Short mmCIF file of C-alpha atoms in Angstrom, two decimals:
data_model
loop_
_atom_site.label_atom_id
_atom_site.label_comp_id
_atom_site.label_asym_id
_atom_site.label_seq_id
_atom_site.Cartn_x
_atom_site.Cartn_y
_atom_site.Cartn_z
CA MET A 22 -25.68 -20.32 -11.88
CA LEU A 23 -22.20 -20.15 -10.05
CA THR A 24 -20.24 -19.82 -13.26
CA ALA A 25 -23.13 -16.63 -13.84
CA ALA A 26 -21.95 -15.07 -9.83
CA LEU A 27 -18.17 -15.87 -10.82
CA ARG A 28 -18.43 -14.12 -14.66
CA ASP A 29 -20.12 -10.98 -12.87
CA LEU A 30 -17.19 -11.23 -10.62
CA GLN A 31 -15.21 -11.03 -13.25
CA TRP A 32 -17.16 -8.52 -15.01
CA ARG A 33 -17.59 -5.66 -12.08
CA LYS A 34 -14.16 -6.47 -10.76
CA ARG A 35 -13.05 -3.05 -9.96
CA ARG A 36 -16.31 -2.31 -7.86
CA PHE A 37 -15.43 -5.45 -6.37
CA VAL A 38 -11.47 -5.42 -5.79
CA ILE A 39 -12.87 -2.01 -4.29
CA ALA A 40 -14.98 -3.38 -1.67
CA ILE A 41 -12.52 -6.21 -0.95
CA VAL A 42 -9.75 -3.64 0.15
CA GLY A 43 -12.37 -1.67 1.81
CA THR A 44 -13.65 -4.36 3.72
CA GLY A 45 -10.11 -5.52 4.39
CA LEU A 46 -8.81 -2.54 5.69
CA VAL A 47 -12.25 -2.83 8.24
CA PHE A 48 -10.63 -6.67 9.13
CA ALA A 49 -6.94 -5.43 9.69
CA MET A 50 -8.38 -2.65 11.65
CA THR A 51 -10.58 -4.55 14.46
CA LEU A 52 -8.11 -7.22 14.30
CA VAL A 53 -5.13 -4.38 15.86
CA LEU A 54 -8.05 -3.86 18.17
CA THR A 55 -8.64 -6.95 19.45
CA GLY A 56 -4.80 -6.92 19.57
CA LEU A 57 -4.30 -4.02 21.34
CA ALA A 58 -7.16 -4.49 24.36
CA ASN A 59 -5.04 -8.34 24.52
CA GLY A 60 -2.04 -6.50 24.67
CA PHE A 61 -3.38 -4.88 27.56
CA ARG A 62 -3.60 -8.31 29.69
CA VAL A 63 -0.34 -10.09 28.12
CA GLU A 64 1.83 -7.50 29.28
CA ALA A 65 0.56 -7.53 33.07
CA THR A 66 0.27 -11.71 33.43
CA ARG A 67 3.55 -11.07 31.88
CA THR A 68 4.85 -8.80 34.29
CA VAL A 69 3.17 -10.75 37.32
CA ASP A 70 4.55 -13.66 35.89
CA SER A 71 8.12 -11.75 36.20
CA LEU A 72 7.37 -11.49 39.45
CA GLY A 73 7.83 -15.17 41.14
CA VAL A 74 4.91 -15.46 43.26
CA ASP A 75 2.15 -17.60 43.84
CA ALA A 76 0.34 -15.20 45.55
CA PHE A 77 0.34 -11.81 47.56
CA LEU A 78 -0.65 -10.16 51.17
CA VAL A 79 -2.62 -7.27 50.72
CA LYS A 80 -4.02 -5.24 53.71
CA THR A 81 -8.13 -5.76 54.74
CA GLY A 82 -9.73 -3.29 52.54
CA ALA A 83 -7.06 -3.26 49.84
CA THR A 84 -8.06 -4.73 46.02
CA GLY A 85 -4.46 -5.61 45.25
CA PRO A 86 -0.92 -4.98 45.00
CA PHE A 87 -0.48 -2.58 42.75
CA LEU A 88 -3.19 -0.15 41.92
CA GLY A 89 -5.30 -1.22 44.69
CA SER A 90 -3.01 -1.19 46.64
CA SER A 91 -3.01 0.45 50.19
CA ALA A 92 0.83 0.28 51.61
CA PHE A 93 1.72 -0.37 55.69
CA PRO A 94 4.78 -1.06 57.80
CA ALA A 95 6.57 -3.73 56.37
CA THR A 96 6.35 -6.23 59.38
CA LYS A 97 7.51 -9.67 59.74
CA LEU A 98 4.86 -11.99 59.63
CA GLN A 99 4.25 -16.62 60.16
CA VAL A 100 2.11 -18.26 58.29
CA PRO A 101 1.20 -21.32 58.34
CA GLY A 102 1.14 -22.85 54.47
CA VAL A 103 4.06 -20.47 53.29
CA THR A 104 7.33 -21.47 52.68
CA VAL A 105 8.79 -18.06 51.38
CA ALA A 106 7.63 -13.92 51.93
CA VAL A 107 9.40 -11.01 51.05
CA PRO A 108 7.92 -7.31 51.36
CA LEU A 109 7.53 -5.69 47.85
CA VAL A 110 6.73 -1.84 46.74
CA TYR A 111 4.94 -0.88 43.97
CA GLY A 112 3.78 2.81 43.21
CA SER A 113 3.98 5.31 40.03
CA ALA A 114 6.88 7.84 39.16
CA THR A 115 8.24 9.61 35.91
CA THR A 116 11.31 10.11 33.86
CA PRO A 117 12.46 12.28 30.92
CA ILE A 118 12.47 10.45 27.93
CA GLY A 119 13.63 11.91 24.87
CA GLY A 120 13.19 15.35 26.13
CA THR A 121 8.99 14.18 27.83
CA ALA A 122 7.70 12.70 30.83
CA ARG A 123 6.72 9.69 30.45
CA SER A 124 5.75 7.28 33.20
CA VAL A 125 7.19 4.46 34.55
CA ASN A 126 6.03 2.27 36.85
CA VAL A 127 8.38 1.24 40.28
CA PHE A 128 8.50 -2.12 41.67
CA GLY A 129 10.83 -2.74 44.96
CA ALA A 130 12.28 -6.33 45.97
CA PRO A 131 14.21 -7.93 48.16
CA GLU A 132 17.71 -8.67 45.21
CA GLN A 133 17.52 -12.53 45.97
CA GLY A 134 14.58 -14.48 46.18
CA PRO A 135 11.45 -13.31 44.71
CA GLY A 136 10.27 -10.62 43.42
CA MET A 137 12.70 -9.39 41.12
CA PRO A 138 12.59 -10.93 37.61
CA PRO A 139 15.45 -12.36 35.61
CA MET A 140 18.05 -10.05 34.40
CA LYS A 141 18.39 -10.13 30.24
CA GLU A 142 21.96 -8.35 30.77
CA GLY A 143 23.29 -7.50 34.44
CA ARG A 144 22.24 -8.17 37.26
CA PRO A 145 20.11 -6.97 39.98
CA PRO A 146 20.09 -4.24 41.70
CA SER A 147 21.24 -4.43 45.38
CA GLU A 148 21.82 -1.15 46.59
CA ALA A 149 19.30 2.32 47.06
CA HIS A 150 20.39 3.74 44.03
CA GLU A 151 20.81 0.67 41.67
CA ALA A 152 17.85 -0.36 39.45
CA ALA A 153 17.06 -2.60 36.63
CA VAL A 154 14.58 -1.54 34.15
CA SER A 155 12.35 -2.81 30.58
CA ASP A 156 14.89 -2.63 28.13
CA THR A 157 11.88 -0.73 26.81
CA MET A 158 13.44 2.74 27.34
CA LYS A 159 16.36 2.20 25.60
CA LYS A 160 19.15 2.86 28.13
CA PRO A 161 22.22 0.78 28.49
CA ILE A 162 23.72 -0.48 31.86
CA GLY A 163 25.68 2.07 33.30
CA THR A 164 24.00 5.24 32.66
CA THR A 165 21.63 6.95 34.81
CA VAL A 166 18.34 7.29 34.65
CA GLU A 167 15.77 10.13 36.63
CA VAL A 168 13.29 8.64 38.12
CA GLY A 169 10.83 10.60 39.97
CA GLY A 170 12.94 13.26 40.70
CA ARG A 171 16.08 11.03 41.56
CA ASN A 172 19.25 9.60 39.73
CA LEU A 173 19.81 5.87 39.44
CA GLN A 174 22.04 4.10 37.90
CA ILE A 175 21.38 1.19 35.82
CA VAL A 176 22.73 -2.13 36.76
CA GLY A 177 20.19 -4.53 34.95
CA LEU A 178 17.65 -4.91 31.80
CA VAL A 179 14.67 -6.96 32.00
CA HIS A 180 12.98 -8.21 28.70
CA ASP A 181 10.25 -6.12 27.06
CA SER A 182 9.06 -5.46 30.74
CA THR A 183 5.78 -3.51 30.20
CA ALA A 184 2.56 -2.72 31.85
CA LEU A 185 -0.05 -0.21 31.23
CA ALA A 186 0.03 0.10 28.00
CA GLY A 187 3.24 0.16 27.30
CA GLN A 188 4.35 1.38 30.41
CA ALA A 189 8.04 0.94 31.09
CA ASN A 190 9.22 -1.06 34.62
CA VAL A 191 11.83 0.06 37.01
CA PHE A 192 13.11 -2.30 39.37
CA LEU A 193 14.43 -1.41 42.78
CA THR A 194 15.38 -2.60 45.72
CA VAL A 195 12.64 -2.38 48.82
CA SER A 196 14.92 0.69 50.59
CA GLY A 197 15.62 1.95 46.86
CA ALA A 198 11.57 1.83 46.63
CA GLN A 199 10.76 3.03 49.44
CA LYS A 200 12.93 6.51 49.03
CA LEU A 201 11.20 6.69 46.03
CA LEU A 202 8.42 6.05 46.48
CA PHE A 203 7.61 6.92 50.47
CA SER A 204 10.03 9.27 51.40
CA GLY A 205 12.54 6.79 52.91
CA GLN A 206 9.70 5.23 55.10
CA SER A 207 9.07 1.21 55.77
CA LEU A 208 6.52 0.81 54.44
CA ILE A 209 5.42 -1.68 51.30
CA SER A 210 2.82 -2.17 49.53
CA SER A 211 1.97 -6.00 49.66
CA ILE A 212 3.73 -9.03 50.64
CA GLY A 213 4.52 -11.50 48.21
CA VAL A 214 3.89 -15.08 49.31
CA ILE A 215 5.24 -18.64 48.24
CA GLY A 216 3.43 -21.18 49.56
CA GLY A 217 -0.80 -21.80 49.84
CA PRO A 218 -1.89 -20.33 52.94
CA GLN A 219 -3.90 -21.68 55.26
CA ARG A 220 -5.20 -18.72 56.63
CA PRO A 221 -4.32 -15.32 56.20
CA PRO A 222 -3.31 -13.26 59.09
CA SER A 223 -5.69 -11.21 61.12
CA GLY A 224 -5.68 -7.55 59.31
CA PHE A 225 -5.10 -9.32 55.55
CA HIS A 226 -6.05 -10.80 52.73
CA LEU A 227 -4.91 -13.40 49.98
CA VAL A 228 -4.62 -12.28 46.06
CA ASN A 229 -3.43 -14.86 43.65
CA ARG A 230 -1.69 -13.71 40.58
CA SER A 231 -6.02 -13.72 38.39
CA GLY A 232 -6.85 -11.13 40.65
CA ALA A 233 -3.16 -9.02 41.26
CA ILE A 234 -3.36 -9.06 36.67
CA ASP A 235 -6.84 -7.65 36.84
CA ASP A 236 -5.72 -4.90 39.24
CA LEU A 237 -3.15 -4.07 37.31
CA LEU A 238 -5.62 -3.80 34.48
CA ARG A 239 -8.01 -2.08 36.94
CA ALA A 240 -6.82 1.56 35.14
CA LEU A 241 -7.73 0.28 31.48
CA THR A 242 -11.05 -0.97 32.04
CA GLY A 243 -12.51 1.54 30.31
CA ALA A 244 -10.18 1.59 27.28
CA ARG A 245 -10.62 -2.42 26.94
CA GLN A 246 -13.94 -1.63 27.15
CA ALA A 247 -14.01 0.99 24.09
CA MET A 248 -11.69 -0.37 21.69
CA SER A 249 -14.48 -3.63 22.36
CA LEU A 250 -17.03 -1.19 21.43
CA MET A 251 -15.33 -0.14 18.33
CA ALA A 252 -14.18 -3.52 16.83
CA GLY A 253 -18.07 -4.41 17.02
CA LEU A 254 -18.53 -1.61 15.29
CA LEU A 255 -16.63 -2.20 12.61
CA TRP A 256 -17.95 -5.65 12.30
CA VAL A 257 -21.36 -3.79 11.59
CA VAL A 258 -19.19 -1.89 8.75
CA ALA A 259 -17.18 -4.39 7.11
CA GLY A 260 -20.74 -5.91 6.48
CA MET A 261 -22.14 -2.58 5.29
CA ILE A 262 -20.22 -2.98 2.87
CA VAL A 263 -20.10 -6.04 1.89
CA GLY A 264 -24.22 -6.52 1.69
CA SER A 265 -23.88 -2.71 -0.43
CA MET A 266 -22.03 -4.04 -3.16
CA ILE A 267 -24.42 -7.42 -2.93
CA TYR A 268 -27.03 -5.02 -3.60
CA MET A 269 -25.47 -3.15 -6.51
CA SER A 270 -25.18 -6.28 -8.08
CA ALA A 271 -28.30 -7.08 -7.41
CA LEU A 272 -29.82 -3.94 -8.64
CA GLU A 273 -27.76 -4.34 -11.40
CA ARG A 274 -28.36 -7.89 -12.48
CA THR A 275 -32.87 -7.73 -12.83
CA ARG A 276 -33.51 -8.53 -15.61
CA ASP A 277 -29.98 -11.44 -15.59
CA PHE A 278 -32.52 -12.81 -12.41
CA ALA A 279 -36.03 -12.85 -14.40
CA VAL A 280 -33.97 -14.79 -17.28
CA PHE A 281 -33.16 -17.11 -15.17
CA LYS A 282 -36.50 -17.07 -13.42
CA ALA A 283 -37.94 -17.38 -17.18
CA VAL A 284 -35.92 -21.14 -18.03
CA GLY A 285 -36.83 -22.59 -14.59
CA VAL A 286 -34.13 -21.90 -12.42
CA PRO A 287 -34.67 -22.18 -8.88
CA THR A 288 -34.53 -19.13 -6.74
CA ARG A 289 -32.16 -21.24 -4.41
CA SER A 290 -29.91 -21.22 -6.49
CA ILE A 291 -29.98 -17.71 -7.69
CA LEU A 292 -29.63 -16.54 -3.95
CA ALA A 293 -26.65 -19.32 -4.33
CA GLY A 294 -24.96 -17.60 -6.28
CA LEU A 295 -24.99 -14.09 -4.29
CA ALA A 296 -24.05 -15.88 -0.79
CA MET A 297 -20.90 -17.11 -3.41
CA GLN A 298 -20.13 -13.80 -4.32
CA ALA A 299 -20.49 -12.69 -0.92
CA ILE A 300 -18.60 -15.30 0.54
CA ILE A 301 -15.58 -14.87 -2.08
CA VAL A 302 -15.24 -11.14 -1.24
CA ALA A 303 -15.68 -11.36 2.81
CA VAL A 304 -13.04 -14.55 2.90
CA LEU A 305 -10.74 -12.14 0.37
CA ALA A 306 -10.58 -9.33 2.58
CA ALA A 307 -10.39 -11.44 5.44
CA LEU A 308 -7.06 -12.62 4.14
CA LEU A 309 -5.76 -8.94 3.51
CA GLY A 310 -7.06 -7.97 6.68
CA GLY A 311 -4.97 -10.58 8.64
CA VAL A 312 -2.10 -9.16 6.22
CA LEU A 313 -2.34 -5.92 6.91
CA SER A 314 -2.76 -6.07 10.50
CA VAL A 315 0.08 -7.81 10.92
CA LEU A 316 2.10 -4.81 9.08
CA LEU A 317 0.35 -2.01 10.91
CA GLY A 318 0.42 -3.39 14.96
CA PRO A 319 4.56 -2.90 14.96
CA LEU A 320 3.61 1.04 13.51
CA PHE A 321 1.67 1.52 16.99
CA PRO A 322 3.49 2.87 20.23
CA MET A 323 1.14 0.46 21.99
CA ARG A 324 2.17 -3.12 22.31
CA VAL A 325 -0.85 -5.27 19.69
CA ASP A 326 -0.49 -9.20 21.17
CA ILE A 327 -3.47 -10.16 18.01
CA PRO A 328 -4.79 -14.08 19.75
CA THR A 329 -4.34 -16.42 17.44
CA ILE A 330 -8.14 -17.41 17.44
CA ALA A 331 -8.56 -13.67 16.48
CA PHE A 332 -6.95 -15.57 13.12
CA VAL A 333 -9.10 -18.38 13.45
CA LEU A 334 -12.55 -17.14 13.63
CA LEU A 335 -12.15 -14.54 11.47
CA PRO A 336 -12.35 -16.20 8.13
CA VAL A 337 -15.80 -17.77 10.10
CA VAL A 338 -16.82 -14.17 10.92
CA ALA A 339 -16.33 -13.28 6.97
CA VAL A 340 -18.34 -16.39 5.61
CA THR A 341 -20.79 -15.79 8.33
CA ILE A 342 -20.78 -11.74 7.21
CA GLY A 343 -20.42 -12.36 3.64
CA VAL A 344 -24.40 -14.61 4.07
CA LEU A 345 -25.91 -12.37 5.99
CA ALA A 346 -24.64 -9.25 3.00
CA SER A 347 -25.73 -11.75 0.13
CA LEU A 348 -29.67 -11.41 2.17
CA ALA A 349 -29.16 -7.34 1.07
CA GLY A 350 -30.19 -9.13 -2.63
CA LEU A 351 -32.36 -11.53 -1.88
CA ARG A 352 -35.48 -9.59 -1.26
CA ARG A 353 -34.47 -7.69 -5.02
CA ALA A 354 -34.06 -11.45 -6.60
CA VAL A 355 -37.29 -12.97 -4.86
CA VAL A 356 -39.87 -10.01 -6.19
CA VAL A 357 -38.17 -9.64 -10.11
CA ASP A 358 -41.42 -11.37 -12.48
CA PRO A 359 -40.33 -13.42 -15.19
CA ALA A 360 -41.64 -11.13 -17.87
CA LEU A 361 -39.26 -8.87 -17.58
CA ALA A 362 -36.93 -11.09 -19.61
CA PHE A 363 -39.21 -10.38 -22.84
CA GLY A 364 -39.47 -6.67 -22.11
CA GLY A 365 -37.38 -3.96 -24.21
CA PRO A 366 -34.59 -2.67 -22.95
#
């Protein structure tokens, strides 16, 4: 039976190749969508980690140090258990890139110490008119960039620093960020701390790194849910492609099934042949999808970071889809009358 199934694959190779390519494209898009959704979290995690603080003190009622922040006057706090505390500023602005206004994330932090990420090139900003920017902006050191209507001189580059679906991060001094975002008012968004405070001071609560990452991802919740839904629908489409191909093959092999039954071949053997065909198509489609996803990922304007577990699980899911798809031809093979083998053409 397995030999007969392989021969059928060879005889109808054009149809099976089309099914493999079509299913492979669906798998590739599923992986790309997974990579896009995961890329949001990867860039948010990298941004928060690059600040080098253990947690953030934010005003009571604020949900986080970034999108959910509530500005408050800069103040010095003595918190037991905290070894370092620095004022941090966050906000968004626009900058013209290639003749188009693009949104950027603006961070304000002290030149030395926590809050300012390590530089790939150059140095951290030390004056209000200086900035360190993500190298994704493709702006060299020494040039001037307009951010939020202010001209800033680039003195440092930060490697691949983005958030909120590829928006570049711009790092200023605290006073520079206050001038840009708060019209020069002495306001901050949060206090970055190193160490474990025994108890937050009155009027504040503590947000750990995980909470900060979730806060930075808040605006993308709907997009991530939509991508997850689309990925689920694509799995269904992949199953339907393989299932329809196996079903058409079963319809055309009705006489073959009748002959097999007439000579005493067990039904389970016939079904094993159908399942093997579906699994072969699904596995080859998974391999093709994995290769295509790697090639298609860099073409997207946003970060596509496909997790390794997705590549590991893809063949497993593909085999499962293949087995389920083989059920499409199950009923046809089961109900075939052996007497059909002795009928006319």
